[in-house]
Coordinates of N, CA and C in Angstrom, one line a residue:
M235 N 0.8 -1.2 0.0 CA 0.0 0.0 0.0 C 0.9 1.2 0.0
L236 N 0.5 2.2 -0.8 CA 1.3 3.5 -0.9 C 1.0 4.3 0.3
R237 N 2.0 4.9 0.9 CA 1.8 5.8 2.0 C 2.7 7.0 1.9
S238 N 2.2 8.2 2.2 CA 3.0 9.4 2.2 C 3.7 9.4 3.5
V239 N 4.8 10.2 3.6 CA 5.5 10.3 4.9 C 4.6 10.7 6.0
G240 N 4.6 10.0 7.1 CA 3.8 10.4 8.2 C 2.4 9.8 8.2
Q241 N 2.0 9.1 7.1 CA 0.7 8.6 7.0 C 0.7 7.1 7.3
T242 N -0.1 6.7 8.3 CA -0.1 5.3 8.7 C -1.5 4.8 8.9
P243 N -1.8 3.6 8.8 CA -3.2 3.1 9.0 C -3.6 3.3 10.5
V244 N -4.9 3.4 10.6 CA -5.5 3.6 12.0 C -5.1 2.3 12.8
T245 N -4.5 2.5 14.0 CA -4.1 1.4 14.8 C -5.3 0.4 15.0
G246 N -5.0 -0.8 14.8 CA -6.0 -1.9 15.1 C -6.9 -2.2 13.9
S247 N -7.1 -1.2 13.0 CA -8.1 -1.5 12.0 C -7.4 -2.0 10.7
G248 N -6.1 -1.7 10.5 CA -5.4 -2.1 9.3 C -5.8 -1.4 8.1
K249 N -6.8 -0.5 8.2 CA -7.3 0.3 7.0 C -6.6 1.7 7.0
D250 N -6.1 2.0 5.8 CA -5.5 3.3 5.6 C -6.7 4.4 5.7
P251 N -6.5 5.4 6.6 CA -7.6 6.4 6.7 C -7.8 7.2 5.4
R252 N -6.7 7.3 4.6 CA -6.9 8.0 3.3 C -7.8 7.2 2.4
A253 N -7.6 5.9 2.4 CA -8.5 5.1 1.6 C -9.9 5.1 2.0
A254 N -10.1 5.2 3.3 CA -11.5 5.3 3.9 C -12.1 6.6 3.5
A255 N -11.3 7.7 3.5 CA -11.8 9.0 3.1 C -12.2 9.0 1.6
L256 N -11.3 8.4 0.8 CA -11.6 8.4 -0.6 C -12.8 7.5 -0.9
G257 N -12.9 6.4 -0.2 CA -14.1 5.5 -0.4 C -15.4 6.3 -0.1
A258 N -15.4 7.0 1.0 CA -16.6 7.7 1.5 C -16.9 8.8 0.5
A259 N -15.9 9.5 0.0 CA -16.1 10.6 -1.0 C -16.6 10.1 -2.3
V260 N -16.1 9.0 -2.8 CA -16.5 8.4 -4.0 C -18.0 7.9 -3.9
S261 N -18.3 7.3 -2.8 CA -19.7 6.8 -2.5 C -20.7 8.0 -2.6
R262 N -20.3 9.1 -1.9 CA -21.2 10.3 -1.9 C -21.4 10.8 -3.3
L263 N -20.3 11.0 -4.1 CA -20.5 11.5 -5.4 C -21.3 10.6 -6.3
R264 N -21.1 9.3 -6.1 CA -21.9 8.3 -6.9 C -23.3 8.4 -6.6
R265 N -23.7 8.5 -5.3 CA -25.1 8.7 -4.9 C -25.7 10.0 -5.5
E266 N -24.9 11.1 -5.4 CA -25.4 12.4 -5.8 C -25.6 12.4 -7.4
L267 N -24.6 11.7 -8.0 CA -24.7 11.6 -9.5 C -25.9 10.8 -9.9
A268 N -26.1 9.7 -9.2 CA -27.3 8.8 -9.5 C -28.6 9.5 -9.3
G269 N -28.6 10.4 -8.3 CA -29.9 11.1 -8.0 C -30.1 12.4 -8.7
N270 N -29.1 12.8 -9.5 CA -29.2 14.0 -10.3 C -30.0 13.7 -11.6
P271 N -31.1 14.4 -11.8 CA -31.9 14.1 -13.0 C -31.4 14.7 -14.3
G272 N -30.4 15.6 -14.2 CA -29.9 16.2 -15.4 C -29.2 15.2 -16.3
R273 N -29.4 15.5 -17.6 CA -28.7 14.7 -18.7 C -27.5 15.5 -19.1
F274 N -26.4 14.9 -19.2 CA -25.2 15.5 -19.8 C -24.4 14.4 -20.5
P275 N -23.8 14.8 -21.6 CA -23.2 13.8 -22.5 C -22.1 12.9 -21.9
D276 N -21.4 13.4 -20.9 CA -20.3 12.6 -20.3 C -20.6 11.9 -19.0
R277 N -21.9 11.7 -18.7 CA -22.3 11.1 -17.5 C -21.7 9.7 -17.3
D278 N -21.6 8.9 -18.4 CA -21.1 7.6 -18.4 C -19.6 7.6 -18.0
I279 N -18.9 8.6 -18.5 CA -17.5 8.7 -18.2 C -17.3 8.9 -16.7
A280 N -18.1 9.8 -16.2 CA -18.0 10.1 -14.7 C -18.3 8.8 -13.9
E281 N -19.3 8.1 -14.3 CA -19.7 6.9 -13.6 C -18.6 5.8 -13.7
D282 N -18.0 5.7 -14.9 CA -16.9 4.7 -15.1 C -15.7 5.0 -14.2
E283 N -15.3 6.3 -14.2 CA -14.2 6.7 -13.4 C -14.4 6.6 -11.9
L284 N -15.6 6.9 -11.5 CA -15.9 6.7 -10.1 C -15.8 5.2 -9.7
A285 N -16.3 4.4 -10.6 CA -16.2 2.9 -10.4 C -14.7 2.5 -10.3
A286 N -13.9 3.1 -11.2 CA -12.4 2.8 -11.1 C -11.8 3.3 -9.8
L287 N -12.2 4.4 -9.3 CA -11.7 4.9 -8.0 C -12.1 4.0 -6.9
A288 N -13.4 3.6 -6.9 CA -13.9 2.7 -5.9 C -13.1 1.4 -5.9
A289 N -12.8 0.9 -7.1 CA -12.0 -0.4 -7.2 C -10.6 -0.2 -6.7
M290 N -10.0 0.9 -6.9 CA -8.7 1.2 -6.4 C -8.7 1.2 -4.9
V291 N -9.7 1.8 -4.3 CA -9.8 1.8 -2.9 C -9.9 0.4 -2.3
T292 N -10.7 -0.4 -2.9 CA -10.9 -1.7 -2.3 C -9.8 -2.7 -2.7
G293 N -9.0 -2.3 -3.8 CA -7.9 -3.1 -4.2 C -6.7 -3.0 -3.3
G294 N -6.6 -2.0 -2.5 CA -5.5 -1.9 -1.5 C -4.3 -1.1 -1.9
G295 N -4.1 -0.9 -3.2 CA -2.9 -0.1 -3.6 C -3.1 0.9 -4.6
P296 N -3.9 2.0 -4.3 CA -4.2 2.9 -5.4 C -3.0 3.6 -6.0
E297 N -3.0 3.8 -7.3 CA -1.9 4.4 -8.0 C -2.3 5.9 -8.0
I298 N -1.4 6.7 -7.5 CA -1.7 8.2 -7.4 C -1.9 8.8 -8.8
A299 N -1.1 8.4 -9.8 CA -1.2 9.0 -11.1 C -2.6 8.6 -11.7
R300 N -3.0 7.4 -11.5 CA -4.3 6.9 -12.1 C -5.4 7.6 -11.4
M301 N -5.3 7.8 -10.0 CA -6.4 8.4 -9.3 C -6.5 9.9 -9.8
R302 N -5.4 10.6 -10.0 CA -5.5 11.9 -10.5 C -6.1 12.0 -11.9
C303 N -5.8 11.0 -12.8 CA -6.3 11.0 -14.1 C -7.8 10.8 -14.0
S304 N -8.3 9.9 -13.1 CA -9.7 9.7 -13.0 C -10.4 10.9 -12.5
L305 N -9.7 11.6 -11.5 CA -10.3 12.8 -11.0 C -10.5 13.9 -12.1
L306 N -9.5 14.0 -12.9 CA -9.6 15.0 -14.0 C -10.7 14.6 -15.0
L307 N -10.9 13.3 -15.3 CA -11.9 12.9 -16.2 C -13.3 13.2 -15.6
I308 N -13.4 12.9 -14.3 CA -14.7 13.1 -13.6 C -15.0 14.6 -13.6
A309 N -14.0 15.4 -13.2 CA -14.2 16.9 -13.2 C -14.7 17.4 -14.6
G310 N -14.0 16.9 -15.6 CA -14.4 17.3 -16.9 C -15.8 16.9 -17.3
A311 N -16.2 15.7 -16.9 CA -17.5 15.2 -17.2 C -18.6 15.9 -16.5
I312 N -18.4 16.2 -15.2 CA -19.5 16.8 -14.5 C -19.3 18.2 -14.0
G313 N -18.2 18.8 -14.5 CA -17.8 20.1 -14.0 C -18.8 21.2 -14.2
S314 N -19.7 21.1 -15.1 CA -20.7 22.2 -15.3 C -22.0 21.9 -14.5
V315 N -22.0 20.8 -13.8 CA -23.2 20.5 -12.9 C -22.9 21.0 -11.5
S316 N -23.3 22.2 -11.3 CA -22.9 22.9 -10.0 C -23.4 22.2 -8.8
A317 N -24.5 21.5 -8.9 CA -25.1 20.8 -7.7 C -24.1 19.7 -7.2
L318 N -23.2 19.2 -8.1 CA -22.3 18.1 -7.7 C -21.0 18.6 -7.3
G319 N -20.8 20.0 -7.3 CA -19.5 20.6 -7.0 C -19.0 20.2 -5.6
P320 N -19.8 20.3 -4.5 CA -19.3 20.0 -3.2 C -18.8 18.5 -3.1
A321 N -19.6 17.6 -3.6 CA -19.2 16.2 -3.6 C -17.9 15.9 -4.4
L322 N -17.8 16.6 -5.6 CA -16.6 16.5 -6.4 C -15.4 17.0 -5.6
M323 N -15.5 18.1 -4.9 CA -14.4 18.7 -4.1 C -14.0 17.7 -3.0
Q324 N -15.0 17.0 -2.4 CA -14.6 16.0 -1.4 C -13.8 14.9 -2.0
V325 N -14.1 14.5 -3.2 CA -13.3 13.5 -3.9 C -11.9 14.0 -4.1
R326 N -11.8 15.3 -4.6 CA -10.5 15.9 -4.9 C -9.6 15.9 -3.6
H327 N -10.2 16.4 -2.5 CA -9.5 16.5 -1.3 C -9.0 15.1 -0.8
A328 N -9.9 14.1 -1.0 CA -9.5 12.7 -0.6 C -8.3 12.2 -1.5
V329 N -8.3 12.5 -2.8 CA -7.2 12.1 -3.6 C -6.0 12.8 -3.2
D330 N -6.1 14.1 -2.8 CA -4.9 14.9 -2.4 C -4.3 14.3 -1.2
L331 N -5.0 13.6 -0.4 CA -4.4 13.0 0.8 C -3.3 12.0 0.5
F332 N -3.3 11.4 -0.7 CA -2.3 10.4 -1.1 C -1.0 11.1 -1.6
G333 N -1.0 12.4 -1.7 CA 0.2 13.1 -2.1 C 0.3 13.4 -3.6
E334 N 1.4 13.9 -4.0 CA 1.7 14.3 -5.3 C 2.2 13.1 -6.2
V335 N 2.0 13.3 -7.5 CA 2.6 12.3 -8.4 C 4.0 12.7 -8.6
P336 N 5.0 11.7 -8.4 CA 6.4 12.1 -8.6 C 6.6 12.6 -10.0
P337 N 7.5 13.7 -10.1 CA 7.8 14.3 -11.4 C 8.5 13.3 -12.3
G338 N 8.4 13.5 -13.5 CA 9.1 12.6 -14.5 C 8.3 12.5 -15.8
P339 N 8.9 11.9 -16.8 CA 8.1 11.8 -18.0 C 7.0 10.8 -17.9
P340 N 6.0 11.0 -18.7 CA 4.8 10.1 -18.6 C 5.1 8.6 -18.9
A341 N 4.4 7.8 -18.3 CA 4.6 6.3 -18.5 C 4.6 6.0 -20.0
G342 N 5.5 5.1 -20.4 CA 5.6 4.8 -21.8 C 6.6 5.6 -22.6
S343 N 7.1 6.7 -22.0 CA 8.0 7.5 -22.7 C 9.4 6.8 -22.7
P344 N 10.2 7.1 -23.6 CA 11.5 6.4 -23.7 C 12.3 6.6 -22.4
G345 N 12.8 5.5 -21.9 CA 13.5 5.6 -20.6 C 12.7 5.5 -19.4
W346 N 11.4 5.3 -19.6 CA 10.4 5.3 -18.5 C 9.6 4.0 -18.6
P347 N 9.4 3.2 -17.5 CA 8.7 2.0 -17.6 C 7.3 2.2 -18.1
A348 N 6.8 1.3 -18.9 CA 5.4 1.3 -19.4 C 4.5 1.1 -18.2
G349 N 3.3 1.8 -18.2 CA 2.4 1.8 -17.1 C 1.8 0.5 -16.9

């Protein structure tokens, strides 16, 4: 499991509190998205990326770069739906708990291992 400096699981539970926060945030946004009657063209993208984030949380080793990519796709897909803004920000803050993506060339670039 990836951990930032100073981040450790809650004693006794074995669950990373960052993963718990991300799971709760993803669940909230999924519920609010499902309950939103508005039609927008990229709704399926947002739902797929939320499912991917949920899978990363339950999988035990979320990849920071992949989480950030999912977050950008979700934000792009639902960014104009202001009613979902607070739940989207909660997901963003939960992803931020995992830290920054290390600098370097994108995966698959020459001299960089493929993703």
